[in-house]
Each structure stands twice: as structure tokens, then as C-alpha cells.
């Protein structure tokens, strides 16, 4: 079956970047070029070569290379979010016990099942009193939390009461222990003025039965669990977690030990599962699949996951099998390449049965770019979780841009600005490991002091920026431009 492609109706702007994808399983640059400007000029040169007609071809002959209509970065994120929302609309909410609801998202509003508190409650240890003092002390009585307590208080009576206990009928106030004294005749005296209703939490003070406590779409935090329990819930109705399976592709990957003989350690297998879990996915597991098209087809079509995430194989090299496998599986391409660096050959496809596949490039930082661009919006929409939008802040230093594409650059917040980090090549994780965000740098770059959008990363910063080599700016030679900028 021929793979269908669903693309926005738009013409490629004149002069837009149309180079063939070269970033993928092993073809994306693994380090920084000698000169970032030279790299940019080289990209322009490749653009011209890719779109120019073959000099030896006759009139009307096709160009030497078909232009690749990559999706602009903001649009790619929007497409992924819409795809997740469509799929979520066909998934039924589920009721789960409170002890399994943490981190889920409410599928419907949360109404109170009871008044809170459900009876008048003492806010303090002290004395429940009726009327003005002094009061006669009930030496035998005491009202404790969880007990029915004493009968109705008559005017002028006082009885011991504990925090959280039900206030007896007839009581007009609670006098704190430290604000009262008893005399030798069994009379209780207040040390300060007693106000009617003081230190009593009246029934329904927090909510009345039927009040909406939280709207649908609220994340279930520990505080929400406590509120739900207090309001009488044993389970919550939440959006189902999308099941995700990770397929790490490649014959060259080791799972243990040092790299040797052309083999390298798999960095994405350990990275992707926890990251996807932080995005709200139920990660079924991580499988390693060799450079075999039939094995990949079997893994994709046989997966029980709602979303399959692959690494590598999204370009057009001899072992890049993702596109042919998707075609064979009858998938619809929603995004086929994104105008972003690193990570431009990422893709998003809809598989039969309302399932999806996110194809990440094989280089580690390029794969992180794919997670932020396609996987995060897709999964947040599937879980019903409103994603945190980018926040806008100023750059601490100049950041060189790609001529045509958005760049995602690891940054660290410092002094109200974000500082770009070194080790930002597509094959590197050293920069992002010290980062707390990724700056969204527009085509052409951004100068120090310019506002940029920043995407938060789903973990607290390591605080190791200096140890891992934070950038100090393109002007100093020790930041982004110390060895040139690798855009691929």
C-alpha cells in the first residue's frame, strides 16, 4: 500500500531551505564544523545544488533532487497536538483508585460529595463554651476527634475539646487552652475577649456538597489526592495513559561496556523511557531492532502501544527503513521533516487504528529535539494534560542562527536571563544534561538581550553548568562559536 501523506496546503516560499535530509541514523553531523558561517554558506550552496536542474537534462526534465517540504517548527508542534487531541477523543475515561491516580489528568470536573467540613469542627485544642463566661467546667466530659462527644451544652457550660473534634450542639465558641484558666471553684475564665464562633470551622466552610472543586483537565497532584479523599472519593475518573513503546534501531549499538570496533553505546534507550514517562506515557518497554526492514515492520505493526517511538532510520540512507515500513503499514504521514536544527528529519505518522509513530533522528540531541517538537505535544494532548507553553526571556549572549530553520539550543537560567551552553552538537548530550531549558532561536539567530521562547525540560537543573562547560558567548570564543556551529 502506498503511504498517504497529509500535509498543510501551502507552497514552499521562494528561497526556502529545501536541502535533502542528511540527518538520521548515522548521517547527521557528530560534532561542530570548523566555522559556523562557512557551514551556513555551505547549506545555501547545497540548497542551490539540490534545486537546480541537471545541466545535462533536456527541457522539462525533473530537477536533480526533489525539494523536501519540511514543516515549520511551530506548525509541526501544532500538528502533533491536533493529532493527539483527535486520538484522545476516541478514548474512554477510566476510573482508578486514588493510590493509582497520581500524575493522571481528570477527565471530568470534580464535585464535592459532601460538605467540607461535614460538621462544625474545633480548630484548636481547648474548651467548647456556651454563652458568655465565666463557664462551669464539666470535669467528667471531653470531646475527642472521631468520637460522638457530649450532649448539648447549656448556656454557661464548658467542656474540654480536641482539634478536629465535632463541636457540641449549643457551643458558641472554642477557647484555646492557652487563653483560658480554671479557678478553684471549677469555673473557667477567658484571658482575652471571646468572639462568637471563634476557632470553630463551620460546616461547609470549604465547600458545599455539589460544589465543583476542580475542573476537568486538572493534573492529579498529591494535594489533589488529599482533597479528593477529604471530599469522599475512593477513585477518580481520569484520562487513560497512552501506551508507548520505544524501538531503538541500529546494528551498531551496545547496551553495556565501552565503545569498540565501530560499535557505540546506546544513549537513547536509557534516555527515552524516563522522559516519555515524565510526559505522561505508560512506557511498555524499550526494544532494540537491528537494521532490518522486515524486523522493523513486524515490531511497528505488532506493537500493542498507542504510540511507537523509533530512533534513527528517518532519512534516506541505505539502512533508513522507517519511511518504507510506514508505506507498507499503510500509515499517513502528518509531519515529514521539520525546519528545526538539530533534528530536521523527524516525522510523525498516523498508523491504522488511530495509533501514531514518532520517528526521532538517531543522534541524541537531535532525538531530544524530536521529543520536544512532536512527542511532547502529541502525548500531552492524548493525556488531556495542558502542556506548559514556552516562557519568554532574554538571551544572555549572542546565539548564531541557521539561515532557514529554527534552532533549539540548551540553556541555563541565570540572573533573569538564559545562557547558552556548549556541547550542543546533534550527537552530544553534555550540554542538555546541564540545561534546564531549550531556547527557541529563530532563523538568522538572536543577539544578547533579545527575547526568545524557552521550553522547560522535565527535570530540575543539575547545577553543573560550570563543570560541563557553560557558554560565555560567541564573542569570547568559549561559547557556541568556539569550534563553529553544527546545524545538521
Short mmCIF file of C-alpha atoms in Angstrom, two decimals:
data_model
loop_
_atom_site.label_atom_id
_atom_site.label_comp_id
_atom_site.label_asym_id
_atom_site.label_seq_id
_atom_site.Cartn_x
_atom_site.Cartn_y
_atom_site.Cartn_z
CA UNK A 1 0.00 0.00 0.00
CA UNK A 2 1.28 3.42 -0.84
CA UNK A 3 1.90 5.64 2.14
CA UNK A 4 -0.50 8.54 2.28
CA UNK A 5 0.79 11.99 3.14
CA UNK A 6 -1.34 14.57 4.91
CA UNK A 7 0.38 17.94 4.59
CA UNK A 8 -0.79 21.50 5.04
CA UNK A 9 -1.89 23.19 1.84
CA UNK A 10 0.93 25.61 1.30
CA UNK A 11 3.53 26.45 -1.28
CA UNK A 12 7.18 26.41 -0.32
CA UNK A 13 8.30 30.06 -0.08
CA UNK A 14 10.75 31.20 -2.69
CA UNK A 15 14.26 30.71 -1.41
CA UNK A 16 13.18 28.36 1.37
CA UNK A 17 15.59 25.72 2.55
CA UNK A 18 14.96 22.56 0.56
CA UNK A 19 18.09 20.51 1.06
CA UNK A 20 17.56 16.78 1.19
CA UNK A 21 17.59 15.35 4.68
CA UNK A 22 21.01 14.23 5.77
CA UNK A 23 20.37 13.92 9.48
CA UNK A 24 19.37 10.49 10.60
CA UNK A 25 20.64 7.13 11.68
CA UNK A 26 24.32 7.88 11.24
CA UNK A 27 24.41 10.71 8.76
CA UNK A 28 23.80 13.74 10.95
CA UNK A 29 26.96 15.65 11.91
CA UNK A 30 28.56 14.35 15.10
CA UNK A 31 30.48 17.47 16.02
CA UNK A 32 30.86 21.16 15.33
CA UNK A 33 32.07 22.47 11.99
CA UNK A 34 35.26 24.48 11.84
CA UNK A 35 33.35 27.63 11.03
CA UNK A 36 29.65 28.23 11.69
CA UNK A 37 29.41 30.84 8.95
CA UNK A 38 31.07 28.55 6.47
CA UNK A 39 28.59 25.86 7.45
CA UNK A 40 25.69 28.23 6.81
CA UNK A 41 27.11 29.21 3.43
CA UNK A 42 27.63 25.57 2.59
CA UNK A 43 23.98 24.91 3.37
CA UNK A 44 22.97 27.69 0.99
CA UNK A 45 25.22 26.17 -1.65
CA UNK A 46 23.66 22.73 -1.17
CA UNK A 47 20.24 24.32 -1.41
CA UNK A 48 21.11 25.76 -4.79
CA UNK A 49 22.59 22.46 -5.97
CA UNK A 50 19.61 20.45 -4.79
CA UNK A 51 17.06 22.57 -6.59
CA UNK A 52 18.93 23.40 -9.78
CA UNK A 53 18.03 21.36 -12.90
CA UNK A 54 20.60 18.88 -14.15
CA UNK A 55 22.73 20.72 -16.70
CA UNK A 56 22.71 17.69 -18.96
CA UNK A 57 18.97 17.15 -18.83
CA UNK A 58 16.66 18.11 -21.62
CA UNK A 59 13.88 20.68 -21.40
CA UNK A 60 11.18 19.74 -18.88
CA UNK A 61 13.37 17.17 -17.18
CA UNK A 62 12.91 16.83 -13.38
CA UNK A 63 15.34 18.59 -11.09
CA UNK A 64 18.38 16.76 -9.79
CA UNK A 65 16.75 16.42 -6.38
CA UNK A 66 13.12 16.84 -5.40
CA UNK A 67 12.67 19.64 -2.82
CA UNK A 68 11.67 18.40 0.61
CA UNK A 69 8.69 20.26 2.04
CA UNK A 70 9.62 20.26 5.71
CA UNK A 71 7.10 21.69 8.16
CA UNK A 72 7.91 24.91 10.06
CA UNK A 73 8.69 24.18 13.70
CA UNK A 74 5.66 25.90 15.31
CA UNK A 75 3.33 24.29 12.80
CA UNK A 76 4.81 20.82 13.45
CA UNK A 77 4.07 21.16 17.16
CA UNK A 78 0.51 22.25 16.39
CA UNK A 79 0.00 19.28 14.04
CA UNK A 80 1.21 16.89 16.76
CA UNK A 81 -1.14 18.45 19.33
CA UNK A 82 -4.11 18.18 16.98
CA UNK A 83 -3.28 14.55 16.23
CA UNK A 84 -3.19 13.77 19.94
CA UNK A 85 -6.49 15.54 20.53
CA UNK A 86 -8.20 13.60 17.73
CA UNK A 87 -6.96 10.30 19.13
CA UNK A 88 -7.91 11.28 22.70
CA UNK A 89 -11.49 11.99 21.61
CA UNK A 90 -11.94 8.30 20.83
CA UNK A 91 -10.60 7.05 24.16
CA UNK A 92 -12.95 6.41 27.08
CA UNK A 93 -12.06 7.84 30.51
CA UNK A 94 -11.31 5.33 33.25
CA UNK A 95 -11.89 5.23 36.97
CA UNK A 96 -8.77 4.44 39.00
CA UNK A 97 -8.22 4.14 42.76
CA UNK A 98 -6.66 7.13 44.46
CA UNK A 99 -3.39 5.30 45.01
CA UNK A 100 -3.00 4.87 41.24
CA UNK A 101 -4.18 8.31 40.16
CA UNK A 102 -1.08 10.40 40.89
CA UNK A 103 0.14 12.18 37.78
CA UNK A 104 -3.01 11.45 35.80
CA UNK A 105 -5.40 14.10 34.45
CA UNK A 106 -9.04 14.49 35.48
CA UNK A 107 -11.36 13.58 32.62
CA UNK A 108 -14.33 15.34 34.20
CA UNK A 109 -14.91 18.03 36.83
CA UNK A 110 -14.54 17.02 40.47
CA UNK A 111 -17.67 17.89 42.50
CA UNK A 112 -17.69 17.66 46.28
CA UNK A 113 -19.53 14.59 47.54
CA UNK A 114 -20.07 16.17 50.96
CA UNK A 115 -19.82 19.44 52.83
CA UNK A 116 -16.28 20.22 53.97
CA UNK A 117 -16.08 20.08 56.87
CA UNK A 118 -19.11 17.85 57.16
CA UNK A 119 -19.85 19.12 60.70
CA UNK A 120 -18.81 22.03 62.87
CA UNK A 121 -15.25 21.26 63.91
CA UNK A 122 -12.91 22.60 66.57
CA UNK A 123 -9.88 24.31 65.04
CA UNK A 124 -7.91 24.15 68.32
CA UNK A 125 -7.34 22.17 71.50
CA UNK A 126 -9.18 23.97 74.26
CA UNK A 127 -12.69 24.40 75.65
CA UNK A 128 -16.05 24.38 73.89
CA UNK A 129 -18.16 27.01 75.68
CA UNK A 130 -21.76 28.13 75.52
CA UNK A 131 -22.71 31.77 76.07
CA UNK A 132 -20.69 34.40 77.93
CA UNK A 133 -18.24 33.39 80.66
CA UNK A 134 -17.26 32.51 83.19
CA UNK A 135 -18.34 28.93 82.49
CA UNK A 136 -18.99 25.85 84.59
CA UNK A 137 -16.45 23.15 83.76
CA UNK A 138 -17.72 19.65 83.01
CA UNK A 139 -14.96 17.82 84.87
CA UNK A 140 -16.02 14.39 83.56
CA UNK A 141 -16.62 15.25 79.95
CA UNK A 142 -14.30 15.67 76.96
CA UNK A 143 -14.91 15.81 73.21
CA UNK A 144 -12.32 13.93 71.16
CA UNK A 145 -11.79 13.71 67.41
CA UNK A 146 -13.58 10.73 65.95
CA UNK A 147 -15.99 10.39 68.87
CA UNK A 148 -19.61 11.45 69.17
CA UNK A 149 -18.73 13.51 72.23
CA UNK A 150 -21.02 15.00 74.81
CA UNK A 151 -24.61 16.16 74.61
CA UNK A 152 -25.84 19.68 74.04
CA UNK A 153 -24.17 22.38 76.10
CA UNK A 154 -26.35 24.59 78.22
CA UNK A 155 -25.68 28.29 78.46
CA UNK A 156 -22.70 28.82 80.81
CA UNK A 157 -21.22 25.32 80.31
CA UNK A 158 -17.66 24.44 79.18
CA UNK A 159 -16.19 21.10 78.15
CA UNK A 160 -12.71 20.02 77.00
CA UNK A 161 -12.38 19.63 73.21
CA UNK A 162 -9.62 18.41 70.89
CA UNK A 163 -8.62 19.76 67.49
CA UNK A 164 -10.77 18.17 64.80
CA UNK A 165 -13.50 17.09 67.20
CA UNK A 166 -17.15 17.73 66.49
CA UNK A 167 -18.33 20.85 68.29
CA UNK A 168 -21.22 20.01 70.65
CA UNK A 169 -24.64 21.44 69.95
CA UNK A 170 -25.18 24.66 71.85
CA UNK A 171 -21.49 25.66 71.80
CA UNK A 172 -20.90 29.25 70.74
CA UNK A 173 -17.09 29.33 70.64
CA UNK A 174 -13.88 27.43 71.34
CA UNK A 175 -11.45 28.99 73.80
CA UNK A 176 -7.86 27.89 73.27
CA UNK A 177 -6.20 26.18 76.22
CA UNK A 178 -3.56 28.91 76.49
CA UNK A 179 -6.24 31.59 76.53
CA UNK A 180 -8.18 30.14 79.49
CA UNK A 181 -7.68 29.42 83.19
CA UNK A 182 -9.69 27.40 85.70
CA UNK A 183 -10.18 28.59 89.26
CA UNK A 184 -10.51 26.54 92.42
CA UNK A 185 -14.31 26.59 92.25
CA UNK A 186 -14.45 24.82 88.85
CA UNK A 187 -15.09 27.98 86.88
CA UNK A 188 -13.37 28.66 83.51
CA UNK A 189 -12.25 32.22 82.78
CA UNK A 190 -11.05 33.63 79.44
CA UNK A 191 -7.78 35.54 79.40
CA UNK A 192 -8.93 37.59 76.40
CA UNK A 193 -12.14 38.53 74.67
CA UNK A 194 -14.17 35.62 73.29
CA UNK A 195 -15.86 36.24 69.94
CA UNK A 196 -18.89 34.25 68.87
CA UNK A 197 -17.81 31.38 66.59
CA UNK A 198 -14.09 31.77 67.22
CA UNK A 199 -11.86 28.75 66.45
CA UNK A 200 -14.82 26.81 65.07
CA UNK A 201 -14.64 25.64 61.46
CA UNK A 202 -18.31 25.74 60.46
CA UNK A 203 -19.85 23.01 58.36
CA UNK A 204 -19.36 23.73 54.64
CA UNK A 205 -16.69 26.38 55.25
CA UNK A 206 -14.51 24.98 52.44
CA UNK A 207 -17.24 23.70 50.16
CA UNK A 208 -20.82 22.51 50.00
CA UNK A 209 -21.86 19.17 48.58
CA UNK A 210 -22.02 19.50 44.78
CA UNK A 211 -19.58 22.42 44.57
CA UNK A 212 -17.05 22.00 41.75
CA UNK A 213 -13.68 21.55 43.41
CA UNK A 214 -11.58 21.25 40.25
CA UNK A 215 -12.24 21.45 36.50
CA UNK A 216 -11.63 18.67 34.00
CA UNK A 217 -8.06 18.74 32.75
CA UNK A 218 -6.55 19.28 36.20
CA UNK A 219 -3.41 17.29 36.90
CA UNK A 220 -3.73 14.91 39.85
CA UNK A 221 -1.08 16.08 42.31
CA UNK A 222 -0.57 14.88 45.89
CA UNK A 223 -2.69 17.83 47.05
CA UNK A 224 -5.48 16.82 44.67
CA UNK A 225 -5.40 13.30 46.08
CA UNK A 226 -5.78 14.71 49.57
CA UNK A 227 -8.64 16.96 48.53
CA UNK A 228 -10.42 14.12 46.74
CA UNK A 229 -10.10 11.87 49.77
CA UNK A 230 -11.40 14.60 52.09
CA UNK A 231 -14.35 15.12 49.73
CA UNK A 232 -15.29 11.45 49.91
CA UNK A 233 -13.68 9.94 46.80
CA UNK A 234 -12.22 6.43 46.63
CA UNK A 235 -11.37 6.68 42.92
CA UNK A 236 -11.04 9.35 40.26
CA UNK A 237 -12.15 9.45 36.62
CA UNK A 238 -9.08 10.24 34.56
CA UNK A 239 -7.83 10.13 31.00
CA UNK A 240 -6.18 6.81 30.16
CA UNK A 241 -2.42 6.87 29.88
CA UNK A 242 -1.20 6.45 26.31
CA UNK A 243 0.81 3.27 25.98
CA UNK A 244 4.18 3.93 24.37
CA UNK A 245 6.82 1.54 23.09
CA UNK A 246 10.34 2.62 22.17
CA UNK A 247 12.14 0.93 19.28
CA UNK A 248 15.86 1.71 19.24
CA UNK A 249 17.17 0.95 15.76
CA UNK A 250 20.67 0.05 14.66
CA UNK A 251 23.25 -2.71 14.39
CA UNK A 252 25.99 -0.55 15.86
CA UNK A 253 24.58 -0.10 19.37
CA UNK A 254 25.94 -1.58 22.59
CA UNK A 255 23.94 -1.87 25.80
CA UNK A 256 26.95 -2.23 28.10
CA UNK A 257 30.67 -1.56 28.23
CA UNK A 258 32.90 0.80 26.32
CA UNK A 259 32.57 1.58 22.61
CA UNK A 260 34.83 -0.55 20.45
CA UNK A 261 35.34 -1.76 16.89
CA UNK A 262 32.88 0.70 15.36
CA UNK A 263 30.22 -0.05 17.97
CA UNK A 264 28.83 2.73 20.18
CA UNK A 265 26.81 2.81 23.37
CA UNK A 266 23.07 3.27 23.06
CA UNK A 267 22.36 6.62 24.72
CA UNK A 268 18.72 6.87 23.69
CA UNK A 269 17.45 3.64 25.24
CA UNK A 270 18.18 4.86 28.80
CA UNK A 271 17.03 8.41 27.99
CA UNK A 272 13.71 7.95 26.23
CA UNK A 273 11.73 5.77 28.64
CA UNK A 274 12.02 8.09 31.66
CA UNK A 275 11.48 11.18 29.51
CA UNK A 276 8.31 9.74 27.98
CA UNK A 277 7.09 8.71 31.43
CA UNK A 278 7.57 12.32 32.56
CA UNK A 279 5.35 13.35 29.64
CA UNK A 280 2.53 11.16 30.98
CA UNK A 281 3.08 7.97 28.99
CA UNK A 282 2.76 4.38 30.15
CA UNK A 283 6.01 3.09 28.68
CA UNK A 284 5.55 -0.58 27.84
CA UNK A 285 9.24 -1.10 27.23
CA UNK A 286 12.26 -0.43 25.06
CA UNK A 287 13.14 -2.87 22.29
CA UNK A 288 16.26 -2.90 20.15
CA UNK A 289 15.76 -3.67 16.49
CA UNK A 290 18.62 -4.21 14.05
CA UNK A 291 18.92 -2.63 10.63
CA UNK A 292 16.34 -4.97 9.13
CA UNK A 293 13.23 -3.66 7.36
CA UNK A 294 11.16 -6.80 7.96
CA UNK A 295 12.00 -6.85 11.66
CA UNK A 296 11.08 -3.18 11.96
CA UNK A 297 7.79 -3.71 10.11
CA UNK A 298 6.90 -6.59 12.43
CA UNK A 299 7.79 -4.51 15.50
CA UNK A 300 5.74 -1.50 14.38
CA UNK A 301 2.65 -3.36 13.21
CA UNK A 302 2.73 -5.84 16.08
CA UNK A 303 3.16 -3.32 18.87
CA UNK A 304 0.37 -3.01 21.43
CA UNK A 305 1.28 0.63 22.00
CA UNK A 306 -0.83 3.65 21.15
CA UNK A 307 2.36 5.48 20.21
CA UNK A 308 5.51 3.89 18.81
CA UNK A 309 8.70 5.94 19.13
CA UNK A 310 11.60 4.98 16.88
CA UNK A 311 15.19 6.25 16.89
CA UNK A 312 17.14 6.70 13.67
CA UNK A 313 16.27 5.49 10.21
CA UNK A 314 14.21 8.56 9.26
CA UNK A 315 16.49 9.86 6.50
CA UNK A 316 17.28 8.27 3.14
CA UNK A 317 20.39 6.19 3.79
CA UNK A 318 20.87 2.52 2.86
CA UNK A 319 19.58 1.28 6.25
CA UNK A 320 16.99 4.02 6.86
CA UNK A 321 13.90 1.82 6.78
CA UNK A 322 11.30 3.93 8.59
CA UNK A 323 9.69 5.52 5.52
CA UNK A 324 9.37 2.23 3.56
CA UNK A 325 7.99 0.47 6.64
CA UNK A 326 5.38 3.18 7.15
CA UNK A 327 4.39 2.92 3.50
CA UNK A 328 3.99 -0.83 3.80
CA UNK A 329 1.97 -0.42 7.01
CA UNK A 330 -0.50 1.94 5.32
CA UNK A 331 0.45 4.91 7.51
CA UNK A 332 -0.45 8.54 6.86
CA UNK A 333 2.41 10.99 7.20
CA UNK A 334 1.35 14.02 9.24
CA UNK A 335 4.81 15.58 9.50
CA UNK A 336 7.73 14.54 7.30
CA UNK A 337 10.67 16.66 8.29
CA UNK A 338 10.68 19.82 10.38
CA UNK A 339 12.50 23.08 9.84
CA UNK A 340 14.47 22.79 13.07
CA UNK A 341 18.09 22.08 13.98
CA UNK A 342 19.08 19.68 15.27
CA UNK A 343 16.54 17.04 14.35
CA UNK A 344 15.12 18.12 10.99
CA UNK A 345 14.38 14.58 9.60
CA UNK A 346 11.96 13.76 12.45
CA UNK A 347 8.50 12.60 11.45
CA UNK A 348 5.02 11.91 12.76
CA UNK A 349 2.73 9.33 11.17
CA UNK A 350 -0.75 8.04 11.89
CA UNK A 351 -0.93 4.25 11.83
CA UNK A 352 -4.11 2.27 11.20
CA UNK A 353 -6.27 2.02 14.32
CA UNK A 354 -5.71 5.62 15.48
CA UNK A 355 -2.17 4.76 16.56
CA UNK A 356 0.82 7.01 15.94
CA UNK A 357 4.52 6.71 15.29
CA UNK A 358 7.04 9.39 16.18
CA UNK A 359 10.25 8.92 14.25
CA UNK A 360 13.19 10.52 16.04
CA UNK A 361 16.60 11.05 14.46
CA UNK A 362 19.35 8.78 15.71
CA UNK A 363 21.68 11.41 17.13
CA UNK A 364 20.97 12.06 20.82
CA UNK A 365 20.40 15.83 20.89
CA UNK A 366 18.50 15.59 17.60
CA UNK A 367 16.27 12.98 19.23
CA UNK A 368 15.69 15.34 22.19
CA UNK A 369 14.64 17.97 19.67
CA UNK A 370 12.14 15.47 18.25
CA UNK A 371 10.78 14.75 21.71
CA UNK A 372 10.16 18.43 22.37
CA UNK A 373 8.78 19.12 18.90
CA UNK A 374 6.50 16.14 18.22
CA UNK A 375 6.29 13.66 21.11
CA UNK A 376 5.55 16.17 23.89
CA UNK A 377 2.58 17.91 22.19
CA UNK A 378 1.18 14.57 21.00
CA UNK A 379 1.34 12.92 24.41
CA UNK A 380 0.06 15.93 26.32
CA UNK A 381 -2.99 16.04 24.09
CA UNK A 382 -3.50 12.30 24.45
CA UNK A 383 -3.42 12.56 28.24
CA UNK A 384 -5.59 15.68 28.34
CA UNK A 385 -2.77 17.46 30.14
CA UNK A 386 -2.39 21.14 29.24
CA UNK A 387 1.24 21.47 28.29
CA UNK A 388 3.30 24.27 29.78
CA UNK A 389 3.86 26.73 26.99
CA UNK A 390 7.26 28.22 26.31
CA UNK A 391 8.16 31.10 28.57
CA UNK A 392 9.83 34.16 27.11
CA UNK A 393 13.06 35.57 28.47
CA UNK A 394 16.20 37.34 27.33
CA UNK A 395 19.33 35.72 25.99
CA UNK A 396 22.49 36.36 27.96
CA UNK A 397 24.66 36.06 24.85
CA UNK A 398 24.52 36.08 21.08
CA UNK A 399 23.37 32.82 19.50
CA UNK A 400 24.12 32.12 15.87
CA UNK A 401 21.12 31.01 13.86
CA UNK A 402 20.55 28.68 10.98
CA UNK A 403 19.81 30.54 7.73
CA UNK A 404 16.37 28.98 7.26
CA UNK A 405 15.44 26.83 10.24
CA UNK A 406 14.61 27.25 13.92
CA UNK A 407 17.36 26.15 16.32
CA UNK A 408 16.87 24.52 19.72
CA UNK A 409 19.81 25.34 21.98
CA UNK A 410 20.41 24.05 25.54
CA UNK A 411 20.36 26.91 28.04
CA UNK A 412 20.62 27.52 31.77
CA UNK A 413 18.70 30.22 33.65
CA UNK A 414 20.97 32.74 35.32
CA UNK A 415 20.14 36.16 36.73
CA UNK A 416 16.85 36.57 34.90
CA UNK A 417 18.34 35.53 31.54
CA UNK A 418 19.24 32.26 29.87
CA UNK A 419 22.83 31.42 28.99
CA UNK A 420 23.57 29.11 26.03
CA UNK A 421 25.60 26.03 26.85
CA UNK A 422 28.45 24.47 24.96
CA UNK A 423 28.39 20.90 23.65
CA UNK A 424 25.28 21.50 21.59
CA UNK A 425 26.10 19.37 18.54
CA UNK A 426 23.39 16.98 17.33
CA UNK A 427 25.27 13.94 18.65
CA UNK A 428 26.00 15.49 22.06
CA UNK A 429 24.18 15.22 25.38
CA UNK A 430 26.70 17.03 27.58
CA UNK A 431 25.06 20.42 27.14
CA UNK A 432 21.46 19.31 27.62
CA UNK A 433 22.45 17.26 30.68
CA UNK A 434 23.38 20.53 32.43
CA UNK A 435 20.47 22.53 30.98
CA UNK A 436 17.07 23.42 32.39
CA UNK A 437 15.60 24.51 29.07
CA UNK A 438 15.97 24.70 25.32
CA UNK A 439 15.95 28.15 23.75
CA UNK A 440 13.96 28.51 20.53
CA UNK A 441 16.28 30.52 18.29
CA UNK A 442 14.65 31.90 15.14
CA UNK A 443 16.25 31.63 11.69
CA UNK A 444 19.12 34.07 11.45
CA UNK A 445 19.96 33.90 15.16
CA UNK A 446 19.39 36.20 18.11
CA UNK A 447 21.55 38.78 19.83
CA UNK A 448 22.29 39.10 23.53
CA UNK A 449 19.35 40.76 25.25
CA UNK A 450 16.86 39.61 22.63
CA UNK A 451 13.74 37.84 23.97
CA UNK A 452 13.41 34.19 22.98
CA UNK A 453 10.99 31.41 23.85
CA UNK A 454 12.37 28.72 26.15
CA UNK A 455 11.00 25.20 26.56
CA UNK A 456 11.38 23.76 30.04
CA UNK A 457 12.92 20.33 30.43
CA UNK A 458 11.08 17.84 32.67
CA UNK A 459 13.62 17.79 35.47
CA UNK A 460 15.30 20.30 37.79
CA UNK A 461 18.61 21.74 36.59
CA UNK A 462 21.69 19.80 37.60
CA UNK A 463 23.54 22.91 38.75
CA UNK A 464 26.60 21.58 36.94
CA UNK A 465 26.76 24.26 34.27
CA UNK A 466 30.31 25.34 35.04
CA UNK A 467 31.61 21.81 35.28
CA UNK A 468 30.11 20.87 31.95
CA UNK A 469 31.24 24.00 30.15
CA UNK A 470 28.63 26.72 30.03
CA UNK A 471 28.85 29.07 27.12
CA UNK A 472 30.15 32.55 27.70
CA UNK A 473 29.10 33.93 24.36
CA UNK A 474 30.10 33.87 20.76
CA UNK A 475 32.25 36.91 21.29
CA UNK A 476 34.58 35.26 23.81
CA UNK A 477 35.49 32.19 21.82
CA UNK A 478 34.45 29.84 24.62
CA UNK A 479 30.73 29.58 23.93
CA UNK A 480 28.71 28.49 20.92
CA UNK A 481 31.23 29.65 18.34
CA UNK A 482 34.44 28.31 19.84
CA UNK A 483 34.51 25.47 17.29
CA UNK A 484 31.80 26.65 14.95
CA UNK A 485 28.13 25.79 14.94
CA UNK A 486 26.90 22.42 13.70
CA UNK A 487 23.41 22.87 12.30
CA UNK A 488 22.62 19.40 10.99
#
